[in-house]
Short mmCIF file of C-alpha atoms and ligand atoms in Angstrom, two decimals:
data_model
loop_
_atom_site.label_atom_id
_atom_site.label_comp_id
_atom_site.label_asym_id
_atom_site.label_seq_id
_atom_site.Cartn_x
_atom_site.Cartn_y
_atom_site.Cartn_z
CA UNK A 1 8.65 -17.31 -0.14
CA UNK A 2 6.91 -18.87 3.28
CA UNK A 3 7.20 -18.14 7.29
CA UNK A 4 10.80 -19.43 8.78
CA UNK A 5 10.98 -20.91 12.09
CA UNK A 6 12.20 -17.42 13.76
CA UNK A 7 8.88 -15.85 12.42
CA UNK A 8 6.76 -18.93 13.67
CA UNK A 9 8.08 -18.39 17.23
CA UNK A 10 7.33 -14.83 17.22
CA UNK A 11 3.76 -15.82 16.06
CA UNK A 12 3.51 -18.50 18.68
CA UNK A 13 4.49 -15.90 21.48
CA UNK A 14 1.82 -13.44 19.98
CA UNK A 15 -0.88 -16.12 20.02
CA UNK A 16 -0.29 -16.76 23.51
CA UNK A 17 -0.54 -12.93 24.29
CA UNK A 18 -3.94 -13.09 22.95
CA UNK A 19 -5.32 -16.31 24.52
CA UNK A 20 -3.84 -15.29 27.77
CA UNK A 21 -5.52 -11.98 27.75
CA UNK A 22 -8.65 -13.26 26.20
CA UNK A 23 -8.43 -10.60 23.77
CA UNK A 24 -12.18 -10.34 22.48
CA UNK A 25 -11.08 -9.74 19.11
CA UNK A 26 -9.55 -13.63 18.81
CA UNK A 27 -11.34 -15.31 21.79
CA UNK A 28 -13.49 -17.37 19.67
CA UNK A 29 -11.36 -17.33 16.27
CA UNK A 30 -8.41 -19.06 18.48
CA UNK A 31 -10.58 -21.22 20.79
CA UNK A 32 -9.31 -24.22 18.92
CA UNK A 33 -5.69 -23.32 18.14
CA UNK A 34 -2.86 -24.50 20.66
CA UNK A 35 0.00 -21.90 20.28
CA UNK A 36 2.76 -24.89 20.89
CA UNK A 37 1.40 -26.74 18.23
CA UNK A 38 2.01 -24.17 15.16
CA UNK A 39 5.08 -25.66 14.09
CA UNK A 40 4.85 -25.32 10.20
CA UNK A 41 4.14 -23.06 7.55
CA UNK A 42 1.41 -25.13 6.40
CA UNK A 43 -0.27 -24.72 9.78
CA UNK A 44 0.29 -21.27 9.84
CA UNK A 45 -1.49 -20.74 6.50
CA UNK A 46 -4.55 -22.60 8.15
CA UNK A 47 -4.92 -19.72 10.54
CA UNK A 48 -7.98 -17.85 10.12
CA UNK A 49 -7.89 -14.57 8.59
CA UNK A 50 -8.47 -11.08 10.27
CA UNK A 51 -10.99 -8.61 8.57
CA UNK A 52 -11.17 -4.91 8.87
CA UNK A 53 -15.16 -5.30 9.74
CA UNK A 54 -13.79 -7.56 12.88
CA UNK A 55 -11.77 -4.67 14.06
CA UNK A 56 -15.04 -2.31 13.80
CA UNK A 57 -17.18 -4.86 16.06
CA UNK A 58 -14.77 -4.75 18.98
CA UNK A 59 -14.71 -1.02 19.01
CA UNK A 60 -13.27 0.73 20.60
CA UNK A 61 -10.75 -1.51 22.48
CA UNK A 62 -11.58 -5.22 21.97
CA UNK A 63 -8.57 -5.75 20.21
CA UNK A 64 -6.27 -5.11 23.16
CA UNK A 65 -3.81 -7.66 24.35
CA UNK A 66 -2.28 -6.01 27.29
CA UNK A 67 -3.32 -4.40 30.41
CA UNK A 68 -4.24 -0.75 30.53
CA UNK A 69 -0.96 -0.10 32.51
CA UNK A 70 1.07 -0.82 29.42
CA UNK A 71 -0.69 1.03 26.90
CA UNK A 72 0.67 4.68 26.17
CA UNK A 73 -0.99 5.89 23.46
CA UNK A 74 -3.96 4.94 20.74
CA UNK A 75 -4.31 5.73 17.30
CA UNK A 76 -7.40 5.71 15.30
CA UNK A 77 -8.22 4.84 11.28
CA UNK A 78 -10.59 7.82 9.34
CA UNK A 79 -14.15 6.95 10.21
CA UNK A 80 -15.29 7.36 6.61
CA UNK A 81 -17.71 4.64 6.20
CA UNK A 82 -18.94 4.56 9.96
CA UNK A 83 -17.03 3.04 13.16
CA UNK A 84 -13.50 4.00 13.49
CA UNK A 85 -10.74 1.59 14.32
CA UNK A 86 -8.81 2.27 17.35
CA UNK A 87 -5.58 0.78 17.64
CA UNK A 88 -3.49 0.76 21.30
CA UNK A 89 -0.14 1.05 21.20
CA UNK A 90 2.53 0.08 24.18
CA UNK A 91 5.66 1.88 24.83
CA UNK A 92 7.56 -0.61 22.79
CA UNK A 93 4.99 -0.52 20.22
CA UNK A 94 5.69 3.12 19.61
CA UNK A 95 9.72 2.39 19.84
CA UNK A 96 9.39 -0.43 17.04
CA UNK A 97 7.43 1.99 14.75
CA UNK A 98 10.22 4.62 15.12
CA UNK A 99 13.26 2.03 14.66
CA UNK A 100 11.18 0.89 11.69
CA UNK A 101 10.54 4.39 10.14
CA UNK A 102 14.16 5.72 10.73
CA UNK A 103 14.93 2.38 8.87
CA UNK A 104 12.95 3.52 5.95
CA UNK A 105 14.71 6.91 5.90
CA UNK A 106 18.10 5.58 5.82
CA UNK A 107 17.29 3.22 3.04
CA UNK A 108 15.92 6.47 1.30
CA UNK A 109 19.18 7.82 1.91
CA UNK A 110 18.08 10.41 4.07
CA UNK A 111 20.73 11.22 7.22
CA UNK A 112 20.73 12.87 10.19
CA UNK A 113 22.09 16.36 8.50
CA UNK A 114 18.63 16.29 6.66
CA UNK A 115 15.85 19.00 7.10
CA UNK A 116 12.38 16.76 6.98
CA UNK A 117 9.24 19.12 6.00
CA UNK A 118 6.29 16.91 7.14
CA UNK A 119 2.93 17.88 5.80
CA UNK A 120 0.62 14.89 6.58
CA UNK A 121 -1.80 15.59 9.41
CA UNK A 122 -1.01 14.97 12.83
CA UNK A 123 -3.12 13.53 15.54
CA UNK A 124 -5.54 10.52 15.91
CA UNK A 125 -4.40 9.13 12.82
CA UNK A 126 -0.69 7.81 12.51
CA UNK A 127 0.63 9.99 9.49
CA UNK A 128 2.47 13.00 10.92
CA UNK A 129 3.44 11.51 14.15
CA UNK A 130 4.94 8.59 12.46
CA UNK A 131 7.14 10.59 9.95
CA UNK A 132 8.03 12.71 12.93
CA UNK A 133 9.03 9.52 15.24
CA UNK A 134 11.11 8.53 12.55
CA UNK A 135 12.84 11.66 11.90
CA UNK A 136 13.61 12.13 15.80
CA UNK A 137 15.15 8.51 15.87
CA UNK A 138 17.35 9.22 12.74
CA UNK A 139 18.46 12.52 14.43
CA UNK A 140 17.33 14.64 11.29
CA UNK A 141 15.62 18.08 11.85
CA UNK A 142 11.58 17.70 11.73
CA UNK A 143 9.72 20.54 10.18
CA UNK A 144 6.26 19.77 11.85
CA UNK A 145 3.92 21.41 9.44
CA UNK A 146 0.92 19.51 9.10
CA UNK A 147 -0.96 19.87 5.84
CA UNK A 148 -2.83 23.09 4.60
CA UNK A 149 -1.70 26.68 4.29
CA UNK A 150 0.29 26.74 1.14
CA UNK A 151 1.96 29.95 1.63
CA UNK A 152 3.36 29.23 5.29
CA UNK A 153 4.51 25.89 3.43
CA UNK A 154 6.58 27.61 1.06
CA UNK A 155 8.05 29.74 3.37
CA UNK A 156 9.26 27.36 5.76
CA UNK A 157 10.42 25.30 3.03
CA UNK A 158 12.56 28.26 1.54
CA UNK A 159 13.54 29.79 4.88
CA UNK A 160 14.15 26.23 6.64
CA UNK A 161 15.72 24.86 3.44
CA UNK A 162 13.91 21.60 3.85
CA UNK A 163 16.05 18.70 1.81
CA UNK A 164 13.13 16.30 2.26
CA UNK A 165 8.92 16.49 1.45
CA UNK A 166 7.12 14.20 3.49
CA UNK A 167 3.67 14.18 1.74
CA UNK A 168 0.70 12.23 0.26
CA UNK A 169 1.03 12.22 -3.72
CA UNK A 170 -1.87 14.72 -4.28
CA UNK A 171 -0.46 17.11 -1.66
CA UNK A 172 3.27 16.98 -3.48
CA UNK A 173 1.33 17.87 -6.87
CA UNK A 174 -0.05 20.81 -5.56
CA UNK A 175 2.87 22.20 -4.07
CA UNK A 176 4.73 21.39 -7.13
CA UNK A 177 2.59 23.27 -9.29
CA UNK A 178 2.45 26.48 -6.87
CA UNK A 179 6.39 26.00 -7.09
CA UNK A 180 5.86 26.17 -10.66
CA UNK A 181 3.54 28.93 -10.98
CA UNK A 182 5.36 31.44 -8.54
CA UNK A 183 8.72 30.83 -10.24
CA UNK A 184 10.45 30.06 -6.91
CA UNK A 185 12.14 26.79 -8.07
CA UNK A 186 15.69 28.05 -7.56
CA UNK A 187 14.85 28.90 -3.76
CA UNK A 188 13.69 25.08 -3.06
CA UNK A 189 16.44 23.07 -1.81
CA UNK A 190 14.39 19.64 -1.64
CA UNK A 191 16.43 16.47 -2.67
CA UNK A 192 14.14 13.73 -1.82
CA UNK A 193 10.39 13.62 -1.61
CA UNK A 194 8.45 10.60 0.60
CA UNK A 195 5.23 9.76 -0.58
CA UNK A 196 2.50 7.48 1.40
CA UNK A 197 1.90 4.66 -0.90
CA UNK A 198 -1.07 4.13 -2.80
CA UNK A 199 -1.80 3.88 -6.36
CA UNK A 200 -0.81 6.97 -8.42
CA UNK A 201 0.25 7.14 -11.86
CA UNK A 202 3.68 7.45 -13.39
CA UNK A 203 2.78 10.89 -15.24
CA UNK A 204 2.00 12.40 -11.91
CA UNK A 205 5.40 10.96 -10.33
CA UNK A 206 7.29 12.40 -13.28
CA UNK A 207 5.68 15.75 -12.97
CA UNK A 208 6.24 15.99 -9.22
CA UNK A 209 9.90 14.67 -9.56
CA UNK A 210 10.59 17.23 -11.92
CA UNK A 211 8.61 20.26 -10.61
CA UNK A 212 10.32 19.84 -7.44
CA UNK A 213 13.90 18.50 -8.50
CA UNK A 214 13.58 15.67 -6.08
CA UNK A 215 14.03 11.69 -6.18
CA UNK A 216 10.92 10.18 -5.07
CA UNK A 217 10.50 7.03 -2.60
CA UNK A 218 7.21 4.76 -2.02
CA UNK A 219 6.75 4.51 1.75
CA UNK A 220 4.09 2.02 2.69
CA UNK A 221 1.92 1.27 5.96
CA UNK A 222 -1.46 1.28 7.50
CA UNK A 223 -2.92 2.48 10.74
CA UNK A 224 -3.85 -1.13 11.97
CA UNK A 225 -0.15 -2.50 11.44
CA UNK A 226 1.78 0.48 13.33
CA UNK A 227 1.17 3.12 10.72
CA UNK A 228 3.25 4.26 7.41
CA UNK A 229 6.69 2.87 7.99
CA UNK A 230 6.78 -0.68 7.54
CA UNK A 231 8.52 -0.53 3.84
CA UNK A 232 9.86 1.66 1.42
CA UNK A 233 11.75 1.49 -1.92
CA UNK A 234 15.53 2.08 -2.15
CA UNK A 235 17.57 4.15 -3.93
CA UNK A 236 18.43 1.27 -6.67
CA UNK A 237 14.81 0.27 -7.57
CA UNK A 238 11.14 0.76 -7.60
CA UNK A 239 10.12 -2.29 -5.61
CA UNK A 240 9.46 -1.70 -1.84
CA UNK A 241 11.34 -3.56 0.93
CA UNK A 242 9.50 -4.40 3.97
CA UNK A 243 10.93 -5.25 7.47
CA UNK A 244 10.27 -8.89 7.76
CA UNK A 245 11.72 -8.78 11.37
CA UNK A 246 8.37 -7.01 12.49
CA UNK A 247 5.91 -8.34 10.13
CA UNK A 248 5.50 -11.35 8.13
CA UNK A 249 3.40 -10.60 4.70
CA UNK A 250 1.81 -13.18 2.36
CA UNK A 251 0.08 -12.38 -1.03
CA UNK A 252 -3.02 -14.05 -1.18
CA UNK A 253 -5.64 -14.73 -4.07
CA UNK A 254 -8.74 -12.91 -2.99
CA UNK A 255 -11.33 -14.97 -3.99
CA UNK A 256 -9.70 -18.33 -2.72
CA UNK A 257 -7.58 -17.33 0.32
CA UNK A 258 -5.02 -19.25 -1.00
CA UNK A 259 -1.07 -18.18 -0.91
CA UNK A 260 0.00 -17.47 -4.43
CA UNK A 261 3.37 -18.24 -6.15
CA UNK A 262 5.99 -15.81 -5.29
CA UNK A 263 5.60 -13.00 -8.07
CA UNK A 264 1.90 -13.23 -8.85
CA UNK A 265 -0.39 -10.30 -7.82
CA UNK A 266 -2.44 -10.86 -5.08
CA UNK A 267 -3.97 -9.41 -1.72
CA UNK A 268 -1.23 -8.47 1.00
CA UNK A 269 -2.02 -9.90 4.18
CA UNK A 270 0.16 -9.04 7.31
CA UNK A 271 0.61 -10.59 10.59
CA UNK A 272 2.48 -8.53 13.15
CA UNK A 273 5.51 -10.66 14.81
CA UNK A 274 6.23 -7.99 17.73
CA UNK A 275 3.44 -6.02 18.40
CA UNK A 276 1.95 -6.15 22.10
CA UNK A 277 -0.66 -3.54 21.93
CA UNK A 278 -2.89 -5.13 19.23
CA UNK A 279 -1.43 -7.65 17.39
CA UNK A 280 -2.80 -8.72 14.32
CA UNK A 281 -2.99 -12.45 12.82
CA UNK A 282 -3.15 -12.83 9.10
CA UNK A 283 -4.70 -9.43 8.72
CA UNK A 284 -6.47 -8.54 5.13
CA UNK A 285 -4.90 -5.19 4.05
CA UNK A 286 -7.12 -5.23 0.63
CA UNK A 287 -4.27 -3.86 -0.85
CA UNK A 288 -2.70 -5.20 -4.27
CA UNK A 289 0.73 -5.86 -5.20
CA UNK A 290 3.52 -8.70 -5.41
CA UNK A 291 6.38 -10.66 -3.78
CA UNK A 292 9.45 -9.71 -6.06
CA UNK A 293 11.35 -12.61 -5.64
CA UNK A 294 14.41 -11.20 -7.24
CA UNK A 295 17.44 -9.82 -5.39
CA UNK A 296 17.70 -5.99 -5.15
CA UNK A 297 20.98 -4.75 -6.32
CA UNK A 298 21.37 -2.29 -3.35
CA UNK A 299 22.47 -5.71 -1.56
CA UNK A 300 19.86 -5.38 1.33
CA UNK A 301 18.41 -8.86 2.12
CA UNK A 302 14.93 -7.47 3.15
CA UNK A 303 12.40 -8.83 0.86
CA UNK A 304 10.45 -6.80 -1.63
CA UNK A 305 6.91 -6.06 -2.76
CA UNK A 306 5.74 -4.38 -5.66
CA UNK A 307 4.07 -0.94 -5.75
CA UNK A 308 0.76 -1.31 -4.59
CA UNK A 309 -1.52 -1.56 -8.05
CA UNK A 310 -4.82 -1.28 -6.39
CA UNK A 311 -7.48 -2.74 -3.93
CA UNK A 312 -8.61 -6.12 -3.90
CA UNK A 313 -12.31 -5.15 -3.87
CA UNK A 314 -11.66 -4.00 -7.72
CA UNK A 315 -10.32 -7.27 -8.58
CA UNK A 316 -12.67 -9.36 -11.22
CA UNK A 317 -12.27 -12.80 -12.61
CA UNK A 318 -12.43 -13.43 -16.56
CA UNK A 319 -12.01 -17.02 -17.97
CA UNK A 320 -10.03 -17.91 -14.50
CA UNK A 321 -7.45 -14.92 -14.79
CA UNK A 322 -8.02 -12.15 -12.02
CA UNK A 323 -7.82 -8.76 -13.63
CA UNK A 324 -7.22 -5.31 -11.53
CA UNK A 325 -8.13 -1.88 -13.08
CA UNK A 326 -4.07 -1.23 -12.28
CA UNK A 327 -3.33 -3.66 -14.68
CA UNK A 328 -5.76 -2.69 -17.70
CA UNK A 329 -4.36 1.04 -16.93
CA UNK A 330 -0.44 -0.11 -16.96
CA UNK A 331 -1.32 -1.72 -20.50
CA UNK A 332 -3.13 1.46 -22.08
CA UNK A 333 -0.12 3.75 -20.73
CA UNK A 334 2.33 1.25 -22.88
CA UNK A 335 0.49 1.65 -26.07
CA UNK A 336 1.35 4.77 -28.32
CA UNK A 337 -1.87 6.65 -29.44
CA UNK A 338 -3.91 5.57 -26.60
CA UNK A 339 -5.22 8.11 -23.90
CA UNK A 340 -6.11 7.40 -20.17
CA UNK A 341 -9.75 7.05 -20.25
CA UNK A 342 -11.29 3.30 -20.93
CA UNK A 343 -14.20 1.29 -19.90
CA UNK A 344 -14.53 -2.43 -19.76
CA UNK A 345 -17.57 -4.64 -20.12
CA UNK A 346 -17.88 -8.23 -19.19
CA UNK A 347 -20.22 -10.55 -20.83
CA UNK A 348 -21.08 -14.19 -21.14
CA UNK A 349 -22.28 -15.33 -24.29
CA UNK A 350 -22.82 -18.70 -25.43
CA UNK A 351 -21.43 -20.01 -22.33
CA UNK A 352 -18.03 -17.93 -22.82
CA UNK A 353 -16.55 -15.02 -20.99
CA UNK A 354 -16.04 -11.68 -22.99
CA UNK A 355 -14.08 -9.22 -22.09
CA UNK A 356 -14.69 -5.82 -24.14
CA UNK A 357 -11.75 -2.94 -23.63
CA UNK A 358 -13.13 0.41 -25.01
CA UNK A 359 -10.57 2.87 -24.81
CA UNK A 360 -9.91 6.28 -26.34
CA UNK A 361 -7.28 7.11 -28.83
CA UNK A 362 -5.25 10.41 -30.12
CA UNK A 363 -6.45 12.31 -33.00
CA UNK A 364 -4.88 11.03 -36.17
CA UNK A 365 -4.00 7.21 -35.24
CA UNK A 366 -5.42 4.07 -37.35
CA UNK A 367 -7.89 2.56 -34.79
CA UNK A 368 -7.44 -0.74 -36.29
CA UNK A 369 -3.85 -0.80 -35.67
CA UNK A 370 -3.90 0.36 -32.02
CA UNK A 371 -6.80 -1.91 -31.32
CA UNK A 372 -4.35 -4.93 -32.63
CA UNK A 373 -1.28 -3.65 -30.58
CA UNK A 374 -3.52 -3.24 -27.36
CA UNK A 375 -4.81 -6.61 -28.00
CA UNK A 376 -1.49 -8.56 -28.19
CA UNK A 377 0.25 -6.19 -25.19
CA UNK A 378 -2.99 -7.23 -23.02
CA UNK A 379 -2.49 -10.88 -24.10
CA UNK A 380 1.16 -10.78 -23.24
CA UNK A 381 0.66 -8.93 -19.79
CA UNK A 382 -2.44 -10.19 -18.53
CA UNK A 383 -2.37 -13.39 -19.96
CA UNK A 384 -6.10 -12.91 -21.39
CA UNK A 385 -7.42 -12.13 -24.87
CA UNK A 386 -9.59 -9.33 -24.96
CA UNK A 387 -11.99 -7.51 -27.63
CA UNK A 388 -10.26 -4.16 -28.29
CA UNK A 389 -12.73 -0.90 -29.02
CA UNK A 390 -11.04 1.82 -29.54
CA UNK A 391 -12.93 5.07 -29.76
CA UNK A 392 -12.20 8.83 -30.17
CA UNK A 393 -11.29 11.30 -27.69
CA UNK A 394 -14.33 12.52 -25.53
CA UNK A 395 -16.50 9.42 -26.39
CA UNK A 396 -16.51 7.50 -23.11
CA UNK A 397 -18.24 8.85 -19.99
CA UNK A 398 -15.67 10.39 -17.28
CA UNK A 399 -15.60 9.07 -13.98
CA UNK A 400 -13.52 9.96 -10.79
CA UNK A 401 -13.76 6.29 -9.35
CA UNK A 402 -11.90 3.50 -11.11
CA UNK A 403 -14.27 0.83 -10.00
CA UNK A 404 -17.32 2.67 -12.19
CA UNK A 405 -15.13 1.63 -15.44
CA UNK A 406 -15.46 -1.92 -14.93
CA UNK A 407 -18.94 -3.01 -15.80
CA UNK A 408 -19.54 -7.03 -15.28
CA UNK A 409 -22.82 -8.09 -17.01
CA UNK A 410 -22.39 -11.80 -16.19
CA UNK A 411 -24.40 -12.15 -13.19
ZN1 LIG B 1 17.02 -2.53 -2.33
#
């Protein structure tokens, strides 16, 4: 899937705006680029990327592309790793975001008759306020809870007969467990859950869905690109539709920066086609996914990406094959008798890369057989022959972070 002429025309408009306003973020980057000459997909793919670090460098408003009179609001990404990022919005940006978000709800089968229980936080970040905007645009009833205070959440959920829950996966799980513990499941009227897309396991998904009695939807977005609401999966299938009339989405090899063929996993790169306040050209999200080329059975023509499988910073390359922690987890989940704990060692021996995959097995399984299965499933799925090493439950160190399960001893 490559950029089409309508999208290219919108990119040219954005480039002109950035150059005319002398936006500091893009002043040097676009110095040698003539927007009127940007006519082909190849030319587009040669435009420089924009990195999150560059947004930090121009803090607070060096990314702004219109005069102050046109800015109606800012949002900010959390500054857990130093300087936060500020994103200015024009009135039209806010309206566009509301339109996209309302479309997300509609694609998930949510209507004006629904009552939407919003638990993500309100304030500087884009979560709560985005869920609210889309809800009001759709015409549904917003129940603007924000996070925390479980007692109050559950009381309102029962009294107001909330039909849709918007939450992070971990908060949805917490509420699900609390509902089960209190035995109030029959007083809960939820039908659907809209969960901010991050990598979360199928087991957690099944649990939330069962305890709450809801269908779950993954909604995608990031503060730099409006916020949540730029894509969601439909009732028919798991991959997420995204709104290619507002954003152009590419999948690149995070190591080489080149576009990968449709269907292959890589890093999501987004160009905003209509954003006025702070347009972004080829913004590297560091989220990993893939284009799903097959048309969706729901009939919508909006293109699709798979669920987010992880972060490109966690990627490693072994024998020319890109590997992500999420893929290892997917393979192990598929094999009977294997538990979720694993560790990967990559070594360079006699001029060759060797990847050893340690994993824990349930009691009573024949380790040699499970190793053979893991090896063949891994080869089929990922395209790489690994050295499988089954160990007993409890033998591997426990770690919160996925990245610390992979040890690259080659360099
Ligand atoms: Zn669909």
